Amino acid sequence: MSRSPDTTTDPLWARIVVLALVAVFLAGVLILPLVSVFFEALRKGLPAALEAIATEDARAAIKLTLLTAAIAVPFNVAFGLCASWAVAKFQFPGKPFLITLIDLPFSVSPVVAGLIYVLVFGAQGWFGPWLLDHDIKIVFAVPGIVLATIFVTFPFVARELIPLMQEQGVDEEEAAISLGASGLRAFWSVTAPNIRWGLLYGVLLCNARAMGEFGAVSVVSGHIRGLTNTMPLHVEILYNEYDYVGAFAVAALLCFLAVVTLVLKSVLEIAQPRSRAGGH
Amino acid sequence: MTATYADSRDKPRRPLIHRRSAIPGFGITMGLTLASLSLIVLIPLAAVGLKAAEQSPADFLHAAFNERALTAYRLSFGAAFIAAAINGVFGLLTAWALVRYEFPLKGLVNGLIDLPFALPTAVAGIALATLYAPNGWIGSLAEPAGLKIAYTPLGVVIALTFIGLPFIVRTLEPVMRDLSADVEEAAASLGAGRLDTIARVVLPALAPAWLTGFALAFARAVGEYGSVIFIAGNMPYKSEIAPLLIVIELEQYDYAGAATIAVVMLVVSFAMLFVINAVQAWARRLSA
Amino acid sequence: MTISIRSVEKRFGRYPALNGVSLEIADGELLALLGPSGSGKTTLLRVIAGLEFPSDGQILYGDQDMTFAGAAERRVGFVFQQYALFRHMTVARNIAFGLDVRKGAAKPGKAQIAARVAELLRLVELDGLGGRYPAQLSGGQRQRVALARALAVNPSVLLLDEPFGALDATVRKSLRKELRRIHDATGVTTIFVTHDQEEALELADRVAILNQGAIEQVGTPDEVHDAPAGAFVAGFVGEANRFAGEAKGGRFTLGDIVLRAGEVRDGPALAFVRPHELLVTDPGKGDLAITVAHIAPQGAVVRIEGATEGGQRIEAAIARQIAAGVHPGARLELAVSRAYVFPA
C-alpha cells in the first residue's frame, strides 16, 4: 500500500517530538529499571553476585520455584486442553459465561488469590481443624504455594487455546473421525499440530507468571526460609534486610528468565503471526 | 428387503447418553473443566464472601469503610486511574511510533513492551524503588526540585504505570495497523489538515480500543501488590494500598477484616470486568 | 449400500432443521440433495453421515440400524465443503489417514497403503503430487485430494457437502464430469448436497428437493423439472413465470390471463409457466398478450421480456426466426403450451 507522503505521514518535527517523548517514557519506566537490576547485582562484582545466588537459602528458593512451576504449568496445560476442547468443539448454552469464569482469576488481586486459600485451608478456615487433626499442612507450606500459583496462572493456557481452536472449527476433527480415527487419535494427529504454537505461547506466559508470582504466594507462604520461600519471596527478604547485592542478584536471575521469555515469545510470534489484541 | 427390517421397525435403541456430536470427549473435558474451575477458583472465592458474611452488618460496614480502608481504596483506585491515564497518553504515542515510524532498535523496543508481563512484580518493585529513591538514578534528579517519588503516592503511580503499559500498547497496535490509509487520505483529500485528520478521523477510530486498554490497565493496577509495596512507603493513611491492608489484617489474624476488604475489591473487579466486556462488545459492533 | 431414512427429525435447540424426512437411496445411486440455504440439506447429509444425530426417526444402512452409530462405524466417506484437509500432512498422508488409523489386523501394511494411495492419486488424476502440502495445491486439486481421502477407506457411501461450492465456474464444470466418472468407476452409493440446480440436474440420477426441513419431491432430473410436485419445486427448479391468481372449475384466472388448471381445487392458486412453454400466436388466439419491453438474443432463442395490461411481468423464450420482427413496444400474443397450477 503506498501512502502519499504529505497526507498520511506526520511532519518531521512531530515525529521527532513523539519519538523523544516515547524514548524518555520507556527509559524511565521500562529500560532503566531493567538495566538497574543488573547494575545493582554487579555493584560488588560478579563473584559477590554469584555467591548470593549460591547460598543455601537461595538454592532452596530456586528449587521451590522450579518445583512450583513444574506442577502448576502441567496442571494448567491439562486444564487448558480440556477447557478449550469442551468450549471450542461443542455447542452448549452459557458458553460466554463459562469463558468469563475461566478468565476470572485475571481480575482478582493476587493478594485475594492468596487469601482465599488461607480462608479455606488455614487454621481458622473451613478445613483447618480437619487438616490439623490429620497433620496435613497446606497453607504456609508448599501445597498452598502451588495452589495459589495455579490460581493466578489458571487462565493462561485456556485463553490462548480457546480462540485458536474456535477459529479452526471442527471440520478436520470430523474428517479424522469419519475416517475411523478415535477421539484421542484425532486430537493427536489433527488438533495438536494445529494448536502447538499457541499452546507453547500459553505455556511460556504461564511459566513466566508461575515462577514470578509474588503477591498470592507471599500470603500463603509463611516466609519460612529454606522451606517455603520462592525466588521472588527470597528477593523480598534479602531486600528488606538491606542485602541489596543479594536481592538484586536473585532478581537478575529472574530478569534473565523474563528476557528469555520475551525472546522466545518474539520467536513464536514470528513462527505464528497473531492478530489478536490484549494481554493479561 | 422388507423382511429383514423386522427387528429394526421398532424405535431405534437410544444410547444411554444422547449423542450430541460426532466428536467425542465433551463429557469428560467439560467435567474436568468444571471440576477444576470449581475447586481452584469458584469455591475458594466463595469462601471470601462467606467469611465476610460471618460478621454483623455493622461490623462489615466498619471493616469495609473505616477511615484507613477508605484512604487505601482512594490510593489504590486513584493511583490506578492516574497510571492508566498516563499510559493512555504515552502508550498511545508508543503504539503510534511502533506502527507508523521507523527508528533504530525498533524490534528490541517492541519486544521490551511486554516486559511487565514477563518480569516478576517483586523484581520490578525493587528496581523501581531503587531507581526512584532519593539517591537513585532518577530520584536524585528529582530531589533538587523538591520532588519525592519513591515512598510517596507518586511512587505508587510509577509502579502501576509500569504494570499497565503493555495493556494499552498491545490493544491499540492491531487497531492502528488495520486503520486503512484510505480513510486518512480521504480526509486529507476533503481538505482536512494533518491535525484535523488525526483529531477527527484517527483518534475516534481508536477510541474503543483505547478505552478497552485503559480499562484492562486500570483493572490490573487496582489489585497490584508486588511491584507497589517496595516503592509505596506503606504508611497508614498515606501510602498504603488496599491489597496491603489485606495482608496487614491477615498478619493480625483478622480474617473477617481481610475478607471484607477482599469482597470490596472483588466487587469492583467484577464491575470492571463487566465494563470491559461491554466496551469490547461496543468496539466489535463499531468495527463490524 | 442402500440407505433408508425414516421420519428423521432434527432440532437445534428450538429451531427445527429437519421435519420428518423419509427417503430411500438405492445401491450405487448418485443422488443430489437440492434446496435453498437453510432448507436442511446439509443437516440431512450430516445425519446420514453420523456427524449429527437425529432427534427422532431412524437411519438404516442396508438392514442395519445406524441411527446412533458414529461416522466411522458406518464407513462413510465424507467430503467437506471446505475440504478439511489436514494442513500439516502431505497429500499422500492425507489420503492414507483412514488406513493409518486402523488398528491391529485391520491395518494394511506400509506397501499396501502406498499402493492404495498411488491408485487413488491416479483415479483423481493427481499422480506425482503426493508429496505436496494442501497449501501448495489449487482449489480444484484440493477437492480431488478430499475425494481421494474419502474413497481410500472403501466407503459404503460417499457423501459430499457442496462439493463444488468453493470453486470457480470452469473448474466446477470439469470436476462435475470427474465426479460422475469416479462414481461410475467405483459404483459407490453417492449423495451430494448442492444449492445449484444445474449441478443437481446434470449430475444426479435422482434429485431430492428440500425446503424448510422437509422433502418436497424426489425424482429424476426430468421428473422434477417437467412434473413438479408442488409450487415450491415448480418455482425453484428451472425458470418459470409465476402467477398468483384464482382457480375455479378447472380454470386458473389472473386478470385477463386464463389457463387450464386441471384438478386443482377452487380457491387461491399459483400458476407457473416456463419461458419456453410460451409460443407466439396470431392475434385473438393467445392465452395472454404482452407489450414487449426488452429483447435479448441468446443463441438459438430470443428472450423477450414484457408485461401484460394488468402489469404482470412475463418472460418468454422464442425461437429466433419467429422473433425476428419483434421490437420493443410491440404487442405480442402468446399461447401457453403447458402450465403448472397448484393451490396457494
PDB file of N, CA, C and O in Angstrom, chain B residues 52-66 256-257 260:
ATOM      1  N   ALA B  52     -16.669 -12.994  55.060  1.00  0.00           N
ATOM      2  CA  ALA B  52     -17.068 -11.610  55.313  1.00  0.00           C
ATOM      3  C   ALA B  52     -18.482 -11.552  55.877  1.00  0.00           C
ATOM      4  O   ALA B  52     -18.809 -10.683  56.680  1.00  0.00           O
ATOM      5  N   ALA B  53     -19.320 -12.518  55.482  1.00  0.00           N
ATOM      6  CA  ALA B  53     -20.719 -12.513  55.910  1.00  0.00           C
ATOM      7  C   ALA B  53     -20.888 -13.011  57.333  1.00  0.00           C
ATOM      8  O   ALA B  53     -21.977 -12.941  57.895  1.00  0.00           O
ATOM      9  N   GLU B  54     -19.809 -13.529  57.919  1.00  0.00           N
ATOM     10  CA  GLU B  54     -19.920 -14.017  59.296  1.00  0.00           C
ATOM     11  C   GLU B  54     -20.111 -12.879  60.290  1.00  0.00           C
ATOM     12  O   GLU B  54     -20.548 -13.088  61.413  1.00  0.00           O
ATOM     13  N   GLN B  55     -19.735 -11.651  59.876  1.00  0.00           N
ATOM     14  CA  GLN B  55     -19.843 -10.535  60.812  1.00  0.00           C
ATOM     15  C   GLN B  55     -21.239  -9.927  60.760  1.00  0.00           C
ATOM     16  O   GLN B  55     -22.007 -10.186  59.844  1.00  0.00           O
ATOM     17  N   SER B  56     -21.532  -9.117  61.760  1.00  0.00           N
ATOM     18  CA  SER B  56     -22.788  -8.372  61.714  1.00  0.00           C
ATOM     19  C   SER B  56     -22.649  -7.298  60.641  1.00  0.00           C
ATOM     20  O   SER B  56     -21.533  -6.893  60.318  1.00  0.00           O
ATOM     21  N   PRO B  57     -23.789  -6.862  60.089  1.00  0.00           N
ATOM     22  CA  PRO B  57     -23.725  -5.820  59.049  1.00  0.00           C
ATOM     23  C   PRO B  57     -22.933  -4.596  59.505  1.00  0.00           C
ATOM     24  O   PRO B  57     -22.172  -4.017  58.730  1.00  0.00           O
ATOM     25  N   ALA B  58     -23.087  -4.220  60.759  1.00  0.00           N
ATOM     26  CA  ALA B  58     -22.374  -3.036  61.246  1.00  0.00           C
ATOM     27  C   ALA B  58     -20.871  -3.274  61.224  1.00  0.00           C
ATOM     28  O   ALA B  58     -20.087  -2.432  60.766  1.00  0.00           O
ATOM     29  N   ASP B  59     -20.458  -4.456  61.690  1.00  0.00           N
ATOM     30  CA  ASP B  59     -19.034  -4.788  61.670  1.00  0.00           C
ATOM     31  C   ASP B  59     -18.516  -4.800  60.241  1.00  0.00           C
ATOM     32  O   ASP B  59     -17.411  -4.332  59.951  1.00  0.00           O
ATOM     33  N   PHE B  60     -19.339  -5.378  59.348  1.00  0.00           N
ATOM     34  CA  PHE B  60     -18.927  -5.453  57.954  1.00  0.00           C
ATOM     35  C   PHE B  60     -18.696  -4.057  57.395  1.00  0.00           C
ATOM     36  O   PHE B  60     -17.665  -3.773  56.797  1.00  0.00           O
ATOM     37  N   LEU B  61     -19.676  -3.177  57.639  1.00  0.00           N
ATOM     38  CA  LEU B  61     -19.558  -1.824  57.097  1.00  0.00           C
ATOM     39  C   LEU B  61     -18.337  -1.124  57.681  1.00  0.00           C
ATOM     40  O   LEU B  61     -17.609  -0.421  56.975  1.00  0.00           O
ATOM     41  N   HIS B  62     -18.111  -1.345  58.985  1.00  0.00           N
ATOM     42  CA  HIS B  62     -16.957  -0.693  59.596  1.00  0.00           C
ATOM     43  C   HIS B  62     -15.650  -1.237  59.004  1.00  0.00           C
ATOM     44  O   HIS B  62     -14.735  -0.491  58.668  1.00  0.00           O
ATOM     45  N   ALA B  63     -15.587  -2.567  58.858  1.00  0.00           N
ATOM     46  CA  ALA B  63     -14.371  -3.167  58.312  1.00  0.00           C
ATOM     47  C   ALA B  63     -14.150  -2.718  56.873  1.00  0.00           C
ATOM     48  O   ALA B  63     -13.013  -2.512  56.436  1.00  0.00           O
ATOM     49  N   ALA B  64     -15.259  -2.543  56.142  1.00  0.00           N
ATOM     50  CA  ALA B  64     -15.120  -2.209  54.730  1.00  0.00           C
ATOM     51  C   ALA B  64     -14.824  -0.730  54.512  1.00  0.00           C
ATOM     52  O   ALA B  64     -14.066  -0.372  53.618  1.00  0.00           O
ATOM     53  N   PHE B  65     -15.428   0.110  55.374  1.00  0.00           N
ATOM     54  CA  PHE B  65     -15.360   1.541  55.063  1.00  0.00           C
ATOM     55  C   PHE B  65     -14.832   2.381  56.220  1.00  0.00           C
ATOM     56  O   PHE B  65     -15.243   3.522  56.392  1.00  0.00           O
ATOM     57  N   ASN B  66     -13.924   1.853  57.038  1.00  0.00           N
ATOM     58  CA  ASN B  66     -13.313   2.714  58.052  1.00  0.00           C
ATOM     59  C   ASN B  66     -12.334   3.659  57.370  1.00  0.00           C
ATOM     60  O   ASN B  66     -11.986   3.491  56.199  1.00  0.00           O
ATOM     61  N   ALA B 256     -11.792 -11.938  59.134  1.00  0.00           N
ATOM     62  CA  ALA B 256     -13.029 -11.329  58.645  1.00  0.00           C
ATOM     63  C   ALA B 256     -12.732  -9.968  58.033  1.00  0.00           C
ATOM     64  O   ALA B 256     -13.265  -9.618  56.970  1.00  0.00           O
ATOM     65  N   GLY B 257     -11.856  -9.206  58.679  1.00  0.00           N
ATOM     66  CA  GLY B 257     -11.492  -7.889  58.159  1.00  0.00           C
ATOM     67  C   GLY B 257     -10.832  -8.012  56.797  1.00  0.00           C
ATOM     68  O   GLY B 257     -11.162  -7.277  55.859  1.00  0.00           O
ATOM     69  N   THR B 260     -13.316  -8.890  54.218  1.00  0.00           N
ATOM     70  CA  THR B 260     -14.210  -7.772  53.893  1.00  0.00           C
ATOM     71  C   THR B 260     -13.592  -6.882  52.818  1.00  0.00           C
ATOM     72  O   THR B 260     -14.231  -6.540  51.821  1.00  0.00           O
TER      73      THR B 260
END
